[in-house]
PDB file of C-alpha atoms in Angstrom:
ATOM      1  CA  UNK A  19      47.412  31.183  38.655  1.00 77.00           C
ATOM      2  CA  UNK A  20      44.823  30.668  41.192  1.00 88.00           C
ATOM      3  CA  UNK A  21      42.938  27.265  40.467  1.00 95.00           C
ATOM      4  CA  UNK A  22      39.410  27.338  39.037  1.00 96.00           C
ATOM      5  CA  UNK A  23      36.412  25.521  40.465  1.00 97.00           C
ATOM      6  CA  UNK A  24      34.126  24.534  38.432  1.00 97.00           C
ATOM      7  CA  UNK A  25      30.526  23.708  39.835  1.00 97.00           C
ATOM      8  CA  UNK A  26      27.199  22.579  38.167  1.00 97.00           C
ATOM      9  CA  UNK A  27      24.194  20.751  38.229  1.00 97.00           C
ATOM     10  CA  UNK A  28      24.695  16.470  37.325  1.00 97.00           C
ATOM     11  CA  UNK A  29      21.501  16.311  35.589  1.00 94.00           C
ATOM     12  CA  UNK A  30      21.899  11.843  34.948  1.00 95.00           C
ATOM     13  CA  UNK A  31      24.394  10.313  37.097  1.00 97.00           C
ATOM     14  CA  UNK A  32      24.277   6.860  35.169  1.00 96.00           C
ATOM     15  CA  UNK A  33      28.725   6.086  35.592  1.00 97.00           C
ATOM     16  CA  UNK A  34      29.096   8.001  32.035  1.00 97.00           C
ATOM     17  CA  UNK A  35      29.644  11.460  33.013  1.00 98.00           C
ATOM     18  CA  UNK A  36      31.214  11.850  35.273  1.00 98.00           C
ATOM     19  CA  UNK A  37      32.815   8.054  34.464  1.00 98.00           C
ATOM     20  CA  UNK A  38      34.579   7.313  37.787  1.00 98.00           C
ATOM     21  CA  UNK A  39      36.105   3.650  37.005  1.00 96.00           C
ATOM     22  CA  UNK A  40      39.518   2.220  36.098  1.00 94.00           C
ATOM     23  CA  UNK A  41      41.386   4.819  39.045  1.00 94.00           C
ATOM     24  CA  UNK A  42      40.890   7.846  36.983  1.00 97.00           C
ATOM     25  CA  UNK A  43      37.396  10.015  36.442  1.00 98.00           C
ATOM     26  CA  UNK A  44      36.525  11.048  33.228  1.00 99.00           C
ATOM     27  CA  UNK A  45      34.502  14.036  32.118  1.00 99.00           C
ATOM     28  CA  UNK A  46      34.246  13.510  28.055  1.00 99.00           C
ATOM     29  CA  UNK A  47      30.440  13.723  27.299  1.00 98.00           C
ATOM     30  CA  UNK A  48      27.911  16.172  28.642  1.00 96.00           C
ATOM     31  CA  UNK A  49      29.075  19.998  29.414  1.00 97.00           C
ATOM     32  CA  UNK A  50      30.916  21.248  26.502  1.00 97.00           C
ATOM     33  CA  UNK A  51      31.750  24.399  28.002  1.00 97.00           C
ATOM     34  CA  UNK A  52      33.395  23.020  30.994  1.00 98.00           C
ATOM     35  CA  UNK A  53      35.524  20.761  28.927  1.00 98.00           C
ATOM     36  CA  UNK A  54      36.220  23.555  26.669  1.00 98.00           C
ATOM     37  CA  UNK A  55      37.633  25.755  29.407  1.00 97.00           C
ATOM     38  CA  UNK A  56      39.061  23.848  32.388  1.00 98.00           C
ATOM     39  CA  UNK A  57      42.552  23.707  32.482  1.00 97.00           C
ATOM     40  CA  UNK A  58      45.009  21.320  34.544  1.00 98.00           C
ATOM     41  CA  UNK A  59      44.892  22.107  38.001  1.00 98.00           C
ATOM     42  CA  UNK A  60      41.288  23.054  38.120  1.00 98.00           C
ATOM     43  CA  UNK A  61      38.666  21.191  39.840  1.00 98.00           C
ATOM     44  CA  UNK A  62      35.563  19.842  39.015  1.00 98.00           C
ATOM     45  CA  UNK A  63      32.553  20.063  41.628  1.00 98.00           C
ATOM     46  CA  UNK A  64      28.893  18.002  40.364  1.00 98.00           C
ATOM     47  CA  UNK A  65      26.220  18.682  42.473  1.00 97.00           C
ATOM     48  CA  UNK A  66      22.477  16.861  42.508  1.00 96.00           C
ATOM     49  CA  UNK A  67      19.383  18.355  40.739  1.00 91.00           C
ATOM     50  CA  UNK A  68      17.411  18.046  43.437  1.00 88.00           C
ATOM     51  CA  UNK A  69      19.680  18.992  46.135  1.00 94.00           C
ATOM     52  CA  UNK A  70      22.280  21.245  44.854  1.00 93.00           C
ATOM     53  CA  UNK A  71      24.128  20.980  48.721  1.00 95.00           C
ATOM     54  CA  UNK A  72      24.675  17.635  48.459  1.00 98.00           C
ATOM     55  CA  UNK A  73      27.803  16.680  45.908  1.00 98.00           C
ATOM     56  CA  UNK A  74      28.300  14.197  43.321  1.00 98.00           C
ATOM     57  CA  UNK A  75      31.989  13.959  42.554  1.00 99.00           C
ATOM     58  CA  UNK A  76      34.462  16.476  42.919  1.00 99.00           C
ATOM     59  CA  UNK A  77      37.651  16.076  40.306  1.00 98.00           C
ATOM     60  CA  UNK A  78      40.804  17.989  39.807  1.00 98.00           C
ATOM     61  CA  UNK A  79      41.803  18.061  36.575  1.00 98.00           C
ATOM     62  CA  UNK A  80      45.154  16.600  35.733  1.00 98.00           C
ATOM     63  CA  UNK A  81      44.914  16.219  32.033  1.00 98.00           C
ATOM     64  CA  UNK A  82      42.625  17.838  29.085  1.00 98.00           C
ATOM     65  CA  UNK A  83      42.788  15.453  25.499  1.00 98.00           C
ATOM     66  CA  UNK A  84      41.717  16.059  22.197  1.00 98.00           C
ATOM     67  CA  UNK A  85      38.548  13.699  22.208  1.00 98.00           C
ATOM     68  CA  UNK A  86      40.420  11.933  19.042  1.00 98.00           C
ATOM     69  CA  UNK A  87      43.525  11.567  21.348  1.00 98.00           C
ATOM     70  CA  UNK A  88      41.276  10.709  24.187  1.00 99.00           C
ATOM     71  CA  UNK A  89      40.064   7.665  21.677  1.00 98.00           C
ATOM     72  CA  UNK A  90      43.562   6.725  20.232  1.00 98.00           C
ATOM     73  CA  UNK A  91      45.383   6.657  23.656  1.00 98.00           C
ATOM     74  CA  UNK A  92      45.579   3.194  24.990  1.00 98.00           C
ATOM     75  CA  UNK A  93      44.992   3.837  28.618  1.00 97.00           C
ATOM     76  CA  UNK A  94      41.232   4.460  27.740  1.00 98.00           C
ATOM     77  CA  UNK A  95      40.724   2.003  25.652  1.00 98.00           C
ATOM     78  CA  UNK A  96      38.398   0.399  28.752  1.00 96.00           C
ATOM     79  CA  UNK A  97      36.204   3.392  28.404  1.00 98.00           C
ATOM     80  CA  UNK A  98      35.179   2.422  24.806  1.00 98.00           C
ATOM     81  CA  UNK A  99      31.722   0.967  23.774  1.00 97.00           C
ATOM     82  CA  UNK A 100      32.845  -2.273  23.323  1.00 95.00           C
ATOM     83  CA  UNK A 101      34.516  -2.557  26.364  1.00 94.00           C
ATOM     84  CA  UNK A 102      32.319  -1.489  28.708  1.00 93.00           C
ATOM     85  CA  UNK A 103      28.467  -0.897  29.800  1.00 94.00           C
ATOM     86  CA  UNK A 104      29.475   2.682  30.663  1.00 95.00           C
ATOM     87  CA  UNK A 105      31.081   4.296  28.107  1.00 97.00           C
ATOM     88  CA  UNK A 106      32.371   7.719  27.473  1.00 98.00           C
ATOM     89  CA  UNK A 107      34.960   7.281  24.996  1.00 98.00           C
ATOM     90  CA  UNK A 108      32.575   7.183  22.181  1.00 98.00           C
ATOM     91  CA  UNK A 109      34.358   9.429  19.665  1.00 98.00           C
ATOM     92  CA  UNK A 110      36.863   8.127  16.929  1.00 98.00           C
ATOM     93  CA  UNK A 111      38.966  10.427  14.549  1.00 97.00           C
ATOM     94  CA  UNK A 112      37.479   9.051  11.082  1.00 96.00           C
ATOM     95  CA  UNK A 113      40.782  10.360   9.110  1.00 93.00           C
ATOM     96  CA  UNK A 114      40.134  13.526   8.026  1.00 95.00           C
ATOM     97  CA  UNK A 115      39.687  15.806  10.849  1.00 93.00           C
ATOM     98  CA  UNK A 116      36.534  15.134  11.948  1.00 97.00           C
ATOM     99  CA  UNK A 117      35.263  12.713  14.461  1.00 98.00           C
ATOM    100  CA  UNK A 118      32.211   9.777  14.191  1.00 97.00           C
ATOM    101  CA  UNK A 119      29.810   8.792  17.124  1.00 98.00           C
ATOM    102  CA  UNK A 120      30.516   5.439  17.637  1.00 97.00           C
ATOM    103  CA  UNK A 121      27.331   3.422  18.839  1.00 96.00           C
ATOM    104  CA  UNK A 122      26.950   3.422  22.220  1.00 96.00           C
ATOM    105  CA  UNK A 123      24.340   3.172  24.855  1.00 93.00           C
ATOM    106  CA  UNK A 124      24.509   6.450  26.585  1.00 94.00           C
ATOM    107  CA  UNK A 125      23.923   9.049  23.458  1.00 95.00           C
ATOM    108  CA  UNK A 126      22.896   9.049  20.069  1.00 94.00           C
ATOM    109  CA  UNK A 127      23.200  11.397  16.993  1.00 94.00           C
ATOM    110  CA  UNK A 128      21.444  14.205  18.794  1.00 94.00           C
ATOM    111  CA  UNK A 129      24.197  14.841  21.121  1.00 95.00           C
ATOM    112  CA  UNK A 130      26.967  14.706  18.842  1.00 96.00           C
ATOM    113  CA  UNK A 131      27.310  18.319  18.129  1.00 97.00           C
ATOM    114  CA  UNK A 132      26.978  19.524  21.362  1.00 96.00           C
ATOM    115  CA  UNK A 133      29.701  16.855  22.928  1.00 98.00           C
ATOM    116  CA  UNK A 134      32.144  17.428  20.053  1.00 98.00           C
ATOM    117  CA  UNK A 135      31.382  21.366  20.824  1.00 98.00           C
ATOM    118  CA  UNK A 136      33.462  20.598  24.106  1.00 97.00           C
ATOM    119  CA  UNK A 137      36.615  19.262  22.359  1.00 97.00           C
ATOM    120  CA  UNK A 138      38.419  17.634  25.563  1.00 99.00           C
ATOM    121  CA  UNK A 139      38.001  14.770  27.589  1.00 99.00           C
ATOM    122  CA  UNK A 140      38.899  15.944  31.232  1.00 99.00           C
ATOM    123  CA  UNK A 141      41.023  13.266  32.970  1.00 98.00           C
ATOM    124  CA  UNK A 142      41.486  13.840  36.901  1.00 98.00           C
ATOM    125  CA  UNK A 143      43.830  11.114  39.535  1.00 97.00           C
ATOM    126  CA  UNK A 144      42.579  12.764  41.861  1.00 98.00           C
ATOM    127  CA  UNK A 145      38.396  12.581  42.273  1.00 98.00           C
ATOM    128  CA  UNK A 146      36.412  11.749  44.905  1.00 98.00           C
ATOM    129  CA  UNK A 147      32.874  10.345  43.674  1.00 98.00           C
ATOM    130  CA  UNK A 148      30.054   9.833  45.782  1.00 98.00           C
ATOM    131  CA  UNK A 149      27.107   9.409  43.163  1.00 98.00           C
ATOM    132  CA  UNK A 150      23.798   8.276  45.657  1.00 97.00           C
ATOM    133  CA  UNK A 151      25.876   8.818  48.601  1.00 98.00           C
ATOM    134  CA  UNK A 152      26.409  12.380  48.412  1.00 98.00           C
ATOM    135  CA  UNK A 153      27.161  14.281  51.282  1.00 98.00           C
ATOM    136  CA  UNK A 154      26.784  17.673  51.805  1.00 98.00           C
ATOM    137  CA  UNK A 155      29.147  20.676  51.450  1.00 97.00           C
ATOM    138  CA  UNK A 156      30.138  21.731  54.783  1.00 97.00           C
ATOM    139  CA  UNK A 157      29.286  25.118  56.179  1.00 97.00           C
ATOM    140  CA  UNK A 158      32.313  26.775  55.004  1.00 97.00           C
ATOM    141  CA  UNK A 159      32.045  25.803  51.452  1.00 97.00           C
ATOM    142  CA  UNK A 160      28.022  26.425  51.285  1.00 96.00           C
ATOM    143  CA  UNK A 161      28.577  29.124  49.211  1.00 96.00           C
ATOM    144  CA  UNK A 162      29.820  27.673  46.461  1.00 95.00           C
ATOM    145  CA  UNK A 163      26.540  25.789  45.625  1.00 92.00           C
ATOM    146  CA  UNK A 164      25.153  26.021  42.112  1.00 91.00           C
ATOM    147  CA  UNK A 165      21.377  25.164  41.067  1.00 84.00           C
ATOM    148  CA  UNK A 166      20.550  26.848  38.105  1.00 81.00           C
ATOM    149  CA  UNK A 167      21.409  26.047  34.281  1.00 82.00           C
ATOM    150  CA  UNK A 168      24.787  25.911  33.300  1.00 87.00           C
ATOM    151  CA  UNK A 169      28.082  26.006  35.630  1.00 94.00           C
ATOM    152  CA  UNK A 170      29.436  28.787  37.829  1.00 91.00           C
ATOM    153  CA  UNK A 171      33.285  29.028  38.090  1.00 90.00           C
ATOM    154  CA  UNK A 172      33.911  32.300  39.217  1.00 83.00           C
ATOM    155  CA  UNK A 173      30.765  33.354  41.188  1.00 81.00           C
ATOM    156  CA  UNK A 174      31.023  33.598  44.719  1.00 83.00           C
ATOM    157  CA  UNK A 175      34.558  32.567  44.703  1.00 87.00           C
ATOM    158  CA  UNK A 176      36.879  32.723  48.402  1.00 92.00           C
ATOM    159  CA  UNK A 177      40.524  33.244  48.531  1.00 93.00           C
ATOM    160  CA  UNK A 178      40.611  29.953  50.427  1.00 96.00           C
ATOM    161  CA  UNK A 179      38.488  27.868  48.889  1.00 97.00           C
ATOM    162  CA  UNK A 180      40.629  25.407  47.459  1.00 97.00           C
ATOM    163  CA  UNK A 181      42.211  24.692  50.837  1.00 97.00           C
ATOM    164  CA  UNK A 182      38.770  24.482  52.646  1.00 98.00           C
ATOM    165  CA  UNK A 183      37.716  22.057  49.884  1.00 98.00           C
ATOM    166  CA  UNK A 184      41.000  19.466  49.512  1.00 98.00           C
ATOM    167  CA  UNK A 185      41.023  19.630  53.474  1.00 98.00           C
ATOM    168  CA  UNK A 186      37.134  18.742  53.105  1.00 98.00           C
ATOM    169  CA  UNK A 187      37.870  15.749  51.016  1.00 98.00           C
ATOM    170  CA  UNK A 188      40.554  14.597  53.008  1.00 98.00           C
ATOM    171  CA  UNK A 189      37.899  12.720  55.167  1.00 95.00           C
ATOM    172  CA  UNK A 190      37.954  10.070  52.175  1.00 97.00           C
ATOM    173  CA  UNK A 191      40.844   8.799  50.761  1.00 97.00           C
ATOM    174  CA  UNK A 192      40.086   9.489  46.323  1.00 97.00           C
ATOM    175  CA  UNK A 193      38.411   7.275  44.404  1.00 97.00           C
ATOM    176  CA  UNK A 194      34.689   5.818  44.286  1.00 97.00           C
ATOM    177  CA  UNK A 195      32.557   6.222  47.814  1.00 97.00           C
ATOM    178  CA  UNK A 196      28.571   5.454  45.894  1.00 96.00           C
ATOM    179  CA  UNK A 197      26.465   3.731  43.199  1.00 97.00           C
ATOM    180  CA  UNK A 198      25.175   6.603  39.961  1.00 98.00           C
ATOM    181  CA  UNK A 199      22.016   7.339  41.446  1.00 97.00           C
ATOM    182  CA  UNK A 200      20.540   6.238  38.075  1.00 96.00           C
ATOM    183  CA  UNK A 201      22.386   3.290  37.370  1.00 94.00           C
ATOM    184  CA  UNK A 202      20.336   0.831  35.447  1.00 93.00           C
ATOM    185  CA  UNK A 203      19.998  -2.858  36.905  1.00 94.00           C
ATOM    186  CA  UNK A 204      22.350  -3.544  34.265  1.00 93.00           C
ATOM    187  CA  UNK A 205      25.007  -1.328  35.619  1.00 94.00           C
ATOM    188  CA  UNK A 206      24.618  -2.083  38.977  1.00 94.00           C
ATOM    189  CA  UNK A 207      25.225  -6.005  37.678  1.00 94.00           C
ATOM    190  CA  UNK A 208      28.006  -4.772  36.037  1.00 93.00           C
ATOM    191  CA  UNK A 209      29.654  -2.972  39.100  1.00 93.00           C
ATOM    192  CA  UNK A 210      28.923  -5.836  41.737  1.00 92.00           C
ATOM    193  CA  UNK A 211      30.741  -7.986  39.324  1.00 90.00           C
ATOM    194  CA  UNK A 212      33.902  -5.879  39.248  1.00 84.00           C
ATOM    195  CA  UNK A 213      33.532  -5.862  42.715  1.00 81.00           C
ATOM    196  CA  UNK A 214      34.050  -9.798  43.260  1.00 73.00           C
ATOM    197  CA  UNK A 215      36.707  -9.933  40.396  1.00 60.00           C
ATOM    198  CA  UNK A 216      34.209 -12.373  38.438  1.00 49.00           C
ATOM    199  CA  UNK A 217      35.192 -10.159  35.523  1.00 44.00           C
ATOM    200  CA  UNK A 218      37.374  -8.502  33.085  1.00 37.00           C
ATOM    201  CA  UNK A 219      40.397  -9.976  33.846  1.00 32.00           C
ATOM    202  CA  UNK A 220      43.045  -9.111  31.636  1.00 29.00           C
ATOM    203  CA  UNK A 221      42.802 -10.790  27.952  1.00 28.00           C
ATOM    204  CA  UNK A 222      45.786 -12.156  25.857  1.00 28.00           C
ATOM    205  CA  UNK A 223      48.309 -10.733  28.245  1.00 28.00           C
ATOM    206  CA  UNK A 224      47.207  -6.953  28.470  1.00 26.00           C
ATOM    207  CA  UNK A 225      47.048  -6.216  31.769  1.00 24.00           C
ATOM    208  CA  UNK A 226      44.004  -3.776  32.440  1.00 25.00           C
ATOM    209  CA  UNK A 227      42.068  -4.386  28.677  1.00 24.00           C
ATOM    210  CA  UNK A 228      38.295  -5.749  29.802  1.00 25.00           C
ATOM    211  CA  UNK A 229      36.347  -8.031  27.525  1.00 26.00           C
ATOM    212  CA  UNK A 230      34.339  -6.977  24.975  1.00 30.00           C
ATOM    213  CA  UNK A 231      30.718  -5.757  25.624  1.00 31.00           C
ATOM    214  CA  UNK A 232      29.551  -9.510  23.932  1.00 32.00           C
ATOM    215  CA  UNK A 233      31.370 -11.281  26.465  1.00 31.00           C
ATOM    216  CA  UNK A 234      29.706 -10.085  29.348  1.00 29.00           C
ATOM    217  CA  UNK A 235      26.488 -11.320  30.997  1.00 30.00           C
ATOM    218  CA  UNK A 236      23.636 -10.465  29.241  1.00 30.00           C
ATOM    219  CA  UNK A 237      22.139  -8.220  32.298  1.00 28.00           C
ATOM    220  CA  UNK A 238      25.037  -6.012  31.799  1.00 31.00           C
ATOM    221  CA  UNK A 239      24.469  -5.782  28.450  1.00 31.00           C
ATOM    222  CA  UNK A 240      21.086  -5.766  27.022  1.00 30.00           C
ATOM    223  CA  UNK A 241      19.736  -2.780  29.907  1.00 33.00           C
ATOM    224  CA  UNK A 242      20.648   0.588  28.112  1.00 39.00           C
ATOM    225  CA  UNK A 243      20.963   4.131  29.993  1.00 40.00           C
ATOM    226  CA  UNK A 244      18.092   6.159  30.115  1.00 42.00           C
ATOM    227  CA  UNK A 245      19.184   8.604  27.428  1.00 47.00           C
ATOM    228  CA  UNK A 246      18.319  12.405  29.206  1.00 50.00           C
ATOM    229  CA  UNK A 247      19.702  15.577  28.311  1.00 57.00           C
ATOM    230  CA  UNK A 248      22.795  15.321  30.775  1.00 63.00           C
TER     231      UNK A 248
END
């Protein structure tokens, strides 16, 4: 089956969703629908609010969880509120088939129904995010911009538009190319840190499991997200 591409407005690029750290990007809060539907193979495409040419991050999809698998699995354990300043793994099976908001920074009880509505946490290897350094679709992709409410996945669609897109992105190898364009000061501590290897090394052994959110310097922790309607 011919891939999907999914495209739609990032209304809060703050590092939560899309979360782009740790060599995979994360789509587990925010747009329930797209969670709900995308399937392996698919790609991702967020755009900005105020220039829907200009791209985001751009994601294929290599693995859809269970958000209660997404919290039990061990690999994204990083992605937890008390291991990092932007979470997204921020719901916990609580035994009996339901799941619990765990307090976090980025969104509070009003959200809960509408991110558990989504039921997955998208996981791509392959993602190319740009956040404030967006550039803009090229000519030959132009069409597939999307500005209004919502996503589009099959509007507009070309019968080459996945090649003219991966040979697009082939300009940058995948991973992180930008800052969120609404990072707090916090955040940005929090990434420049990273950046140096001041932080998170491993802890008692486990290679790739961060410190907990009291260990780290109180910029990166005492800033919250602006909590929007994402």
């Amino acid at each position: 089956m011919t891939p999907r591409i999914y495209r739609y407005v990032v209304r809060c690029d703050s590092g939560s969703a899309p979360r782009p750290y740790g060599n995979v990007c994360s789509l587990s809060i925010c747009k329930p629908r797209v969670r709900k539907a995308a399937s392996v193979g698919d790609w991702i495409i967020g755009v900005r609010s105020r220039a829907p040419d200009k791209v985001v991050y751009v994601m294929q999809v290599a693995e859809s969880l269970p958000l209660g698998k997404y919290w039990q699995d061990a690999r994204f354990r990083d992605r937890q509120p008390d291991a990092s300043p932007v979470p997204d793994n921020i719901y916990r099976p609580d035994g009996t088939g339901n799941l619990i908001q765990v307090p976090n920074v980025v969104h509070d009880a009003g959200n809960q129904t509408r991110d558990i509505s989504g039921r997955n946490a998208l996981i791509g290897s392959r993602f190319w995010y740009f956040g404030a350094s967006s550039p803009p679709l090229p000519t030959e992709l132009i069409h597939l911009v999307h500005d209004g409410v919502g996503h589009a996945v099959h509007k507009r669609r070309r019968p080459d538009d996945v090649k003219r897109l991966e040979q697009w992105l082939a300009t940058w190898p995948c991973g992180v190319h930008g800052r969120p364009i609404n990072a707090t000061p916090g955040v940005l501590a929090w990434l420049a840190e990273m950046e140096t290897g001041e932080r998170f090394p491993p802890t008692n052994g486990q290679v790739g499991r961060c410190h907990k959110a009291s260990d780290l310097s109180p910029i990166a922790t005492t800033v919250p997200f602006p909590k929007r309607r994402c």
